[in-house]
Amino acid sequence: MFVVLSYFQLLTSLGISVYSITNRNNKVVNNINIDFQLKKGWQSSRFINIKVALAYLLLIVMAYSSVVFLGRTLQPVHYYSVELEGITTEVGSGSYQGRTPINTFNIDLATPAYYEWPINRLVGDLYRQGEIPIWNPYQAAGDPLAVQYSSRVFFPYQILENISPTWTGDYFILGRLWFAGFFTFLFLIALRLSILPAFLGGLFYMFSGSLVWFINLEQMANVAMMLPFMMFALEKIVAQGTGSSIALAAIAMALVLLAGQPEVALYVLALGGLYLGMRSIDLYGRNLGRPLFVSVIAGLLALGLAAPLLLPFLEYLGEAYHMHQPSRNLWQEGFTPLQWLIATLIPTFFDLPIQHRLGPENGIWDYLGGYIGILPLLLMMFALFQVKSPWWKYLIFFFTIGSCIVLKNIGIFPFKYIGALPLFDQTWSQRWAGPVWTFSFAIVAALAVEMLWNKKRRKPITSIVIITSIFRDNHAVESERLVNKIPTQILWIVPSIIIGGLLIFLIFKSAILIQFDDLEGQKYFASAVFMGCAVAFFTLVGALLILKYWGNSKSGLYALIALALNELWFVIPKGYPPEFLYLKLIPFVIGLIVVWQCGKQRWKKALFGTSIVVFAYGAIDYMAPRGLPEQADPFSPPPYVEFLQEQEGLFRVAGGGGVLMPNFASAVGFYDVRFISSLSVKTYHDFVDRFLRRYPLPFINTLWFTGLSKRYDGMLSIDVNKFTQEAEKDIQAQLRFYSVLGVKYFIMPSSSNLKRKDIGASDFRLVYDQEVKIYENLKVLPRTFVVHDIERANNYEEAQTLAGHQKFDFRKQAVVEERIPNAESITHHSDSHSEIVHYGARQVELQVQTSRPGLAILTDVYYPGWRAEVNGQPTKIYRVNGLLRGVWLPEGEHQVVFSYWPASFQIGFTLAGISSLICLVLVMLSVFGRKTICLKCLNWHDRK
């Protein structure tokens, strides 16, 4: 626990220090008549920030008390440690015997479980070894790593997580919520909001669906947490334009670019650009020269700081297969059904059990991108008509941004054509724009609270009067007095509930009927729909009562904060059985009592009630037989992994039928020919489709070469026997191509039988038969060898076609696409041989003996960034057979060294260094200049 608190203290100090520097600078610039009250005010502001930071920390600990105190985990790998007879998709599942959740997470969990977290382990291992993680030697016969972009290898927060012990992963996950909430608060404070409305805005965002639903999808959560930090920095640069604010904005935008998913970053940066424009016009009118200049400088510095990722990524796009070609018109695919939007207001609506996904199939939550709950919507409705408020223009700006994205996602004309803009036409906004619209609506809600509780307001807000009139007697409208007669109130409330329920059913009928697709789903109907609607209704009623009775008091703000927490905590998904979902009503009802006590300023009772709420949620989680998994090392090796680790030689493996998802091979140091990637080297991708499978991968899974059936659908029942049979047929039909890549061991489900006569019993030897079966490939080729019979092809497609001919002998023949000077094909026997003496992530060393000139082949993927030296002299690398690396050698003994350090990375790191130096100079000039001003002002004060 001490380590956890120390870690959060570090984050708190970082956030406070950033705010303090820029806040102090702002005070000096805007109030040159400085005196000792400035110092006192700054200290008071800093103290408030510390209290707010600790309050956010405490609320996160309370909301996820089962993770902090009961040993549960949010790491997605254990969500998938499920009872799939005969297969083990992860390396850690063999030893994990703890609790697992019922999969009511209607979302793509396969991506974080099978793609992200194993890569995190690999990246952390490479950093600890002193390697820059730019190449992955363990999957796809070698694969670019950093330029996958979503691998997040240069994002500082991710680096800290990856190099830390595995058990700290949950606290890094929760740290993202804290960071997002705290900097949302600082951004709102920078907009001159009061403390409590700003605090509430941070709550709305950090507990929104874009962070809670996607809490362990780190490529999204990283960018989501950097969004408010960037907005805070942009507010500083447009308001101040000083050197330190330029550096801060550059760092913030660079971190957005480095954080993870580029599709999220695109929408985040678009929001930032629009906000800069709006604020610049608001502050400077037509005099936009200075804000435009400092913004351009900050943008250029941000590109420089992110250059180690951006330049290699742009280079990789020319060599890679990806699913975001402009011609695809991705923006026209998969509009969110209108009926599903109900879950953005009632997040439990689709909390029903679904099939475990073994591929990147999107769920309903992916189509929504997040939720905000019912309370922000109500606050927005009240504030939209307060046109005389100084905050109204900001409210309209963020409301417009959020609304445009939501309307685009459901395909409403003309908003859907936002997706036709350059770059936006290559993004899928339904999921990836979620942080932008949830953040926008969180800001709108905070602004609404500020407007509603503004002390200068004297007249009652018309919208509140109209809506809360349902609690009034018809004969008392003119006097605007509440009716205290309960029967009269019931006459208004009961029909409202009935009419509202009918409207919900008619509008969202198709969404409701999803609950009845199967018998298991029907068990969750009441907890998902009725309970969700009840929570939304009582939240609305509570908000109306707060606005009515305490709309002008500070206690009303505290009651509103308590009400928001009561709603947002209730909808956090935990994977409970239906009977335990009903128990969540107990802490919710107690929470409503706490709200009332806050409004009445009965702080001791409110604190006692809050303690009961937290204890009740903890007790429910403790008693529930299913729910969030228990903390365990997801990479603890099961027996079959230990067996393979004991085998000698430099070999590759391939799992089939769902066994050992490929990125887990990277996590434990196995060289695998399969892959899960965001982009793939095009030559290898084509080779897989043509020669490692009988049928091409389906489009949705084209970057998930896992050994599953081509007919596999993650939403259907998992048929292990079908997976196994399809994998056996692929291996039988394409064994010679697996062999040339050095695949020595096939890891199969326990029900498999590769030694059947119809498959080719003489080609395999069963070497392990326990929880899985491991077959040794008796026809495997060495990872490096020398050939002398050379053919020419015009391009890599033709080369792969020639090499794929049934009579082609990989051990003796090769196809290249360029003329080799002084090369002659020799078809008779040769004594040449090659062996690997060192194999690292970015360097491979061969010792080669050639009896006559020949082509030394390394069965790793050819990629332009690799360089080769023969006996210390640079030499050309040829693409062999449309896929592999080869160097032409004369007769004799040779030391061949392949190394990977592309010019794009070298230039990128150079630009990052220069940009960092410029940022440092800007900060120093700003700091020293500020000190000079402060000293002069203090001396002037002393003379007075």
Short mmCIF file of C-alpha atoms in Angstrom, two decimals, residues 398-651:
data_model
loop_
_atom_site.label_atom_id
_atom_site.label_comp_id
_atom_site.label_asym_id
_atom_site.label_seq_id
_atom_site.Cartn_x
_atom_site.Cartn_y
_atom_site.Cartn_z
CA PHE A 398 -17.88 22.27 -26.38
CA PHE A 399 -21.53 21.31 -26.77
CA THR A 400 -21.21 21.75 -30.53
CA ILE A 401 -18.03 19.65 -30.69
CA GLY A 402 -19.53 16.80 -28.67
CA SER A 403 -22.84 16.88 -30.53
CA CYS A 404 -21.21 16.93 -33.97
CA ILE A 405 -19.19 13.81 -33.17
CA VAL A 406 -22.19 11.92 -31.81
CA LEU A 407 -24.33 12.91 -34.80
CA LYS A 408 -21.53 11.91 -37.17
CA ASN A 409 -21.26 8.53 -35.49
CA ILE A 410 -24.93 7.74 -36.06
CA GLY A 411 -24.73 8.89 -39.68
CA ILE A 412 -26.85 12.04 -39.55
CA PHE A 413 -26.61 14.39 -42.54
CA PRO A 414 -24.54 16.58 -42.89
CA PHE A 415 -22.45 15.69 -39.83
CA LYS A 416 -21.43 12.33 -41.23
CA TYR A 417 -19.38 14.13 -43.88
CA ILE A 418 -16.89 15.15 -41.22
CA GLY A 419 -15.53 11.69 -41.94
CA ALA A 420 -14.94 12.61 -45.57
CA LEU A 421 -12.27 15.16 -44.63
CA PRO A 422 -8.62 14.22 -45.30
CA LEU A 423 -7.21 11.90 -42.61
CA PHE A 424 -10.65 11.70 -40.97
CA ASP A 425 -11.66 9.44 -43.87
CA GLN A 426 -9.16 6.89 -42.53
CA THR A 427 -10.48 6.81 -38.97
CA TRP A 428 -13.32 4.99 -37.24
CA SER A 429 -14.72 7.65 -34.95
CA GLN A 430 -17.36 5.50 -33.27
CA ARG A 431 -14.80 4.21 -30.78
CA TRP A 432 -11.75 6.41 -31.20
CA ALA A 433 -13.48 9.82 -30.95
CA GLY A 434 -15.09 8.78 -27.66
CA PRO A 435 -12.67 10.70 -25.41
CA VAL A 436 -13.30 13.93 -27.32
CA TRP A 437 -17.08 13.93 -27.05
CA THR A 438 -17.15 12.68 -23.44
CA PHE A 439 -14.58 15.31 -22.45
CA SER A 440 -16.57 17.99 -24.28
CA PHE A 441 -19.78 17.09 -22.50
CA ALA A 442 -17.97 16.88 -19.15
CA ILE A 443 -16.74 20.44 -19.71
CA VAL A 444 -20.24 21.53 -20.71
CA ALA A 445 -21.66 20.02 -17.52
CA ALA A 446 -19.06 21.82 -15.39
CA LEU A 447 -19.78 25.11 -17.15
CA ALA A 448 -23.49 24.51 -16.62
CA VAL A 449 -22.97 24.07 -12.89
CA GLU A 450 -20.93 27.27 -12.76
CA MET A 451 -23.69 29.11 -14.57
CA LEU A 452 -26.46 27.66 -12.41
CA TRP A 453 -24.66 28.40 -9.15
CA ASN A 454 -23.35 31.83 -10.16
CA LYS A 455 -23.84 34.08 -7.14
CA LYS A 456 -24.56 37.09 -9.34
CA ARG A 457 -27.71 35.41 -10.64
CA ARG A 458 -30.85 36.75 -9.02
CA LYS A 459 -33.74 35.54 -11.16
CA PRO A 460 -34.74 31.87 -11.18
CA ILE A 461 -33.72 30.00 -14.32
CA THR A 462 -36.72 29.50 -16.58
CA SER A 463 -35.88 25.93 -17.54
CA ILE A 464 -35.66 24.91 -13.89
CA VAL A 465 -38.97 26.55 -13.11
CA ILE A 466 -40.67 24.74 -15.99
CA ILE A 467 -39.25 21.29 -15.29
CA THR A 468 -39.63 21.40 -11.52
CA SER A 469 -43.19 22.57 -11.90
CA ILE A 470 -44.17 18.91 -11.92
CA PHE A 471 -43.78 19.12 -8.15
CA ARG A 472 -46.23 22.07 -7.90
CA ASP A 473 -49.96 22.33 -7.51
CA ASN A 474 -51.85 23.71 -10.51
CA HIS A 475 -53.40 26.43 -8.31
CA ALA A 476 -50.00 27.63 -7.13
CA VAL A 477 -48.28 28.29 -10.47
CA GLU A 478 -48.74 32.03 -10.25
CA SER A 479 -47.14 32.24 -6.82
CA GLU A 480 -44.45 29.67 -7.81
CA ARG A 481 -44.71 27.83 -4.48
CA LEU A 482 -44.03 24.15 -4.10
CA VAL A 483 -46.97 22.02 -3.14
CA ASN A 484 -46.26 20.08 -0.01
CA LYS A 485 -49.13 17.70 -0.49
CA ILE A 486 -47.71 14.26 -1.29
CA PRO A 487 -50.81 12.95 -3.12
CA THR A 488 -50.65 15.87 -5.56
CA GLN A 489 -46.97 15.19 -6.27
CA ILE A 490 -47.73 11.52 -6.87
CA LEU A 491 -50.37 12.49 -9.43
CA TRP A 492 -47.58 14.16 -11.41
CA ILE A 493 -44.77 11.70 -10.83
CA VAL A 494 -46.53 8.38 -11.50
CA PRO A 495 -47.88 9.34 -14.95
CA SER A 496 -44.49 10.82 -15.79
CA ILE A 497 -42.83 7.50 -15.00
CA ILE A 498 -45.38 5.55 -17.07
CA ILE A 499 -45.19 7.90 -20.05
CA GLY A 500 -41.40 8.04 -19.86
CA GLY A 501 -41.19 4.25 -19.74
CA LEU A 502 -43.43 3.90 -22.79
CA LEU A 503 -41.37 6.45 -24.70
CA ILE A 504 -38.16 4.62 -23.83
CA PHE A 505 -39.67 1.34 -25.01
CA LEU A 506 -40.96 2.77 -28.30
CA ILE A 507 -37.77 4.66 -29.15
CA PHE A 508 -35.32 2.04 -27.99
CA LYS A 509 -37.40 -1.08 -28.64
CA SER A 510 -34.79 -2.76 -30.83
CA ALA A 511 -32.11 -2.10 -28.24
CA ILE A 512 -34.27 -3.56 -25.49
CA LEU A 513 -35.02 -6.68 -27.54
CA ILE A 514 -31.29 -7.42 -27.73
CA GLN A 515 -31.66 -8.54 -24.14
CA PHE A 516 -33.92 -11.41 -25.28
CA ASP A 517 -31.63 -12.92 -27.87
CA ASP A 518 -30.91 -15.85 -25.58
CA LEU A 519 -32.00 -17.29 -22.25
CA GLU A 520 -28.87 -16.11 -20.48
CA GLY A 521 -29.48 -12.55 -21.61
CA GLN A 522 -33.03 -12.60 -20.25
CA LYS A 523 -31.65 -13.16 -16.74
CA TYR A 524 -29.90 -9.81 -16.97
CA PHE A 525 -32.81 -7.83 -18.39
CA ALA A 526 -34.08 -6.52 -15.07
CA SER A 527 -30.64 -5.60 -13.75
CA ALA A 528 -29.51 -4.03 -17.01
CA VAL A 529 -32.64 -2.21 -18.17
CA PHE A 530 -34.99 -1.72 -15.20
CA MET A 531 -32.27 -1.01 -12.65
CA GLY A 532 -30.45 1.25 -15.08
CA CYS A 533 -33.60 3.23 -15.82
CA ALA A 534 -34.42 3.43 -12.11
CA VAL A 535 -30.97 4.78 -11.32
CA ALA A 536 -31.30 7.34 -14.10
CA PHE A 537 -34.76 8.38 -12.90
CA PHE A 538 -33.80 8.85 -9.26
CA THR A 539 -30.68 10.69 -10.34
CA LEU A 540 -32.84 13.08 -12.35
CA VAL A 541 -35.26 13.56 -9.45
CA GLY A 542 -32.36 14.11 -7.07
CA ALA A 543 -30.83 16.70 -9.37
CA LEU A 544 -34.13 18.56 -9.69
CA LEU A 545 -34.56 18.62 -5.92
CA ILE A 546 -31.01 19.90 -5.46
CA LEU A 547 -31.60 22.65 -7.99
CA LYS A 548 -34.90 23.52 -6.35
CA TYR A 549 -33.91 23.57 -2.69
CA TRP A 550 -30.17 24.29 -2.73
CA GLY A 551 -29.61 25.87 -6.13
CA ASN A 552 -27.99 28.97 -4.63
CA SER A 553 -25.97 27.38 -1.84
CA LYS A 554 -22.59 25.72 -1.55
CA SER A 555 -24.19 22.70 0.08
CA GLY A 556 -26.10 22.16 -3.15
CA LEU A 557 -22.80 21.80 -5.01
CA TYR A 558 -21.61 19.19 -2.54
CA ALA A 559 -24.92 17.37 -2.91
CA LEU A 560 -24.56 17.48 -6.70
CA ILE A 561 -21.04 16.03 -6.48
CA ALA A 562 -22.35 13.24 -4.25
CA LEU A 563 -25.18 12.58 -6.69
CA ALA A 564 -22.78 12.40 -9.63
CA LEU A 565 -20.56 9.94 -7.80
CA ASN A 566 -23.56 7.86 -6.81
CA GLU A 567 -24.59 7.48 -10.45
CA LEU A 568 -21.11 6.99 -11.90
CA TRP A 569 -19.99 4.43 -9.32
CA PHE A 570 -23.11 2.35 -9.83
CA VAL A 571 -22.48 1.85 -13.56
CA ILE A 572 -18.84 0.74 -13.33
CA PRO A 573 -18.84 -2.76 -14.91
CA LYS A 574 -17.57 -5.56 -12.68
CA GLY A 575 -18.77 -8.81 -14.30
CA TYR A 576 -21.09 -9.94 -11.47
CA PRO A 577 -23.84 -12.59 -11.69
CA PRO A 578 -27.36 -11.09 -11.94
CA GLU A 579 -28.26 -11.73 -8.31
CA PHE A 580 -25.28 -9.68 -7.16
CA LEU A 581 -26.11 -6.88 -9.57
CA TYR A 582 -29.36 -6.38 -7.67
CA LEU A 583 -27.39 -5.94 -4.46
CA LYS A 584 -25.79 -2.82 -5.95
CA LEU A 585 -29.09 -1.05 -5.30
CA ILE A 586 -28.27 -1.09 -1.58
CA PRO A 587 -25.26 1.25 -1.78
CA PHE A 588 -27.07 3.31 -4.41
CA VAL A 589 -30.03 3.97 -2.10
CA ILE A 590 -27.68 4.77 0.76
CA GLY A 591 -25.89 7.10 -1.62
CA LEU A 592 -29.14 9.00 -2.21
CA ILE A 593 -29.42 9.48 1.53
CA VAL A 594 -25.86 10.82 1.53
CA VAL A 595 -26.86 13.30 -1.17
CA TRP A 596 -29.69 14.56 1.01
CA GLN A 597 -27.43 14.86 4.05
CA CYS A 598 -24.94 16.90 2.00
CA GLY A 599 -27.71 19.27 0.97
CA LYS A 600 -28.73 19.62 4.61
CA GLN A 601 -25.07 20.22 5.58
CA ARG A 602 -25.07 17.24 7.92
CA TRP A 603 -21.45 16.43 7.17
CA LYS A 604 -20.87 13.77 9.82
CA LYS A 605 -23.89 11.79 8.69
CA ALA A 606 -22.85 12.21 5.06
CA LEU A 607 -19.36 10.94 5.85
CA PHE A 608 -20.76 7.98 7.77
CA GLY A 609 -23.12 7.16 4.91
CA THR A 610 -20.29 7.37 2.38
CA SER A 611 -18.30 4.89 4.45
CA ILE A 612 -21.25 2.51 4.38
CA VAL A 613 -21.53 2.89 0.58
CA VAL A 614 -17.86 2.01 0.08
CA PHE A 615 -18.10 -0.89 2.53
CA ALA A 616 -21.25 -2.19 0.80
CA TYR A 617 -19.61 -2.18 -2.64
CA GLY A 618 -16.59 -3.93 -1.17
CA ALA A 619 -18.75 -6.53 0.56
CA ILE A 620 -20.65 -7.25 -2.65
CA ASP A 621 -17.41 -7.77 -4.52
CA TYR A 622 -15.99 -9.94 -1.75
CA MET A 623 -19.03 -12.24 -1.74
CA ALA A 624 -19.59 -12.43 -5.49
CA PRO A 625 -18.45 -15.78 -6.95
CA ARG A 626 -17.80 -14.12 -10.31
CA GLY A 627 -16.36 -10.69 -10.95
CA LEU A 628 -13.09 -8.93 -11.57
CA PRO A 629 -10.25 -11.49 -11.60
CA GLU A 630 -7.71 -11.85 -8.85
CA GLN A 631 -4.25 -10.38 -9.22
CA ALA A 632 -1.74 -12.85 -10.65
CA ASP A 633 1.20 -12.80 -13.02
CA PRO A 634 -0.37 -13.17 -16.48
CA PHE A 635 2.94 -14.36 -17.87
CA SER A 636 3.76 -17.10 -15.38
CA PRO A 637 4.81 -19.99 -17.63
CA PRO A 638 2.65 -23.13 -17.69
CA PRO A 639 4.45 -26.49 -18.02
CA TYR A 640 4.44 -26.57 -21.82
CA VAL A 641 6.18 -23.18 -21.98
CA GLU A 642 8.84 -24.39 -19.57
CA PHE A 643 9.31 -27.48 -21.74
CA LEU A 644 9.91 -25.37 -24.86
CA GLN A 645 12.26 -23.05 -23.00
CA GLU A 646 14.43 -26.06 -22.18
CA GLN A 647 14.87 -27.04 -25.84
CA GLU A 648 18.16 -26.20 -27.52
CA GLY A 649 18.67 -24.26 -30.72
CA LEU A 650 17.28 -21.15 -32.33
CA PHE A 651 13.88 -22.30 -33.56
#
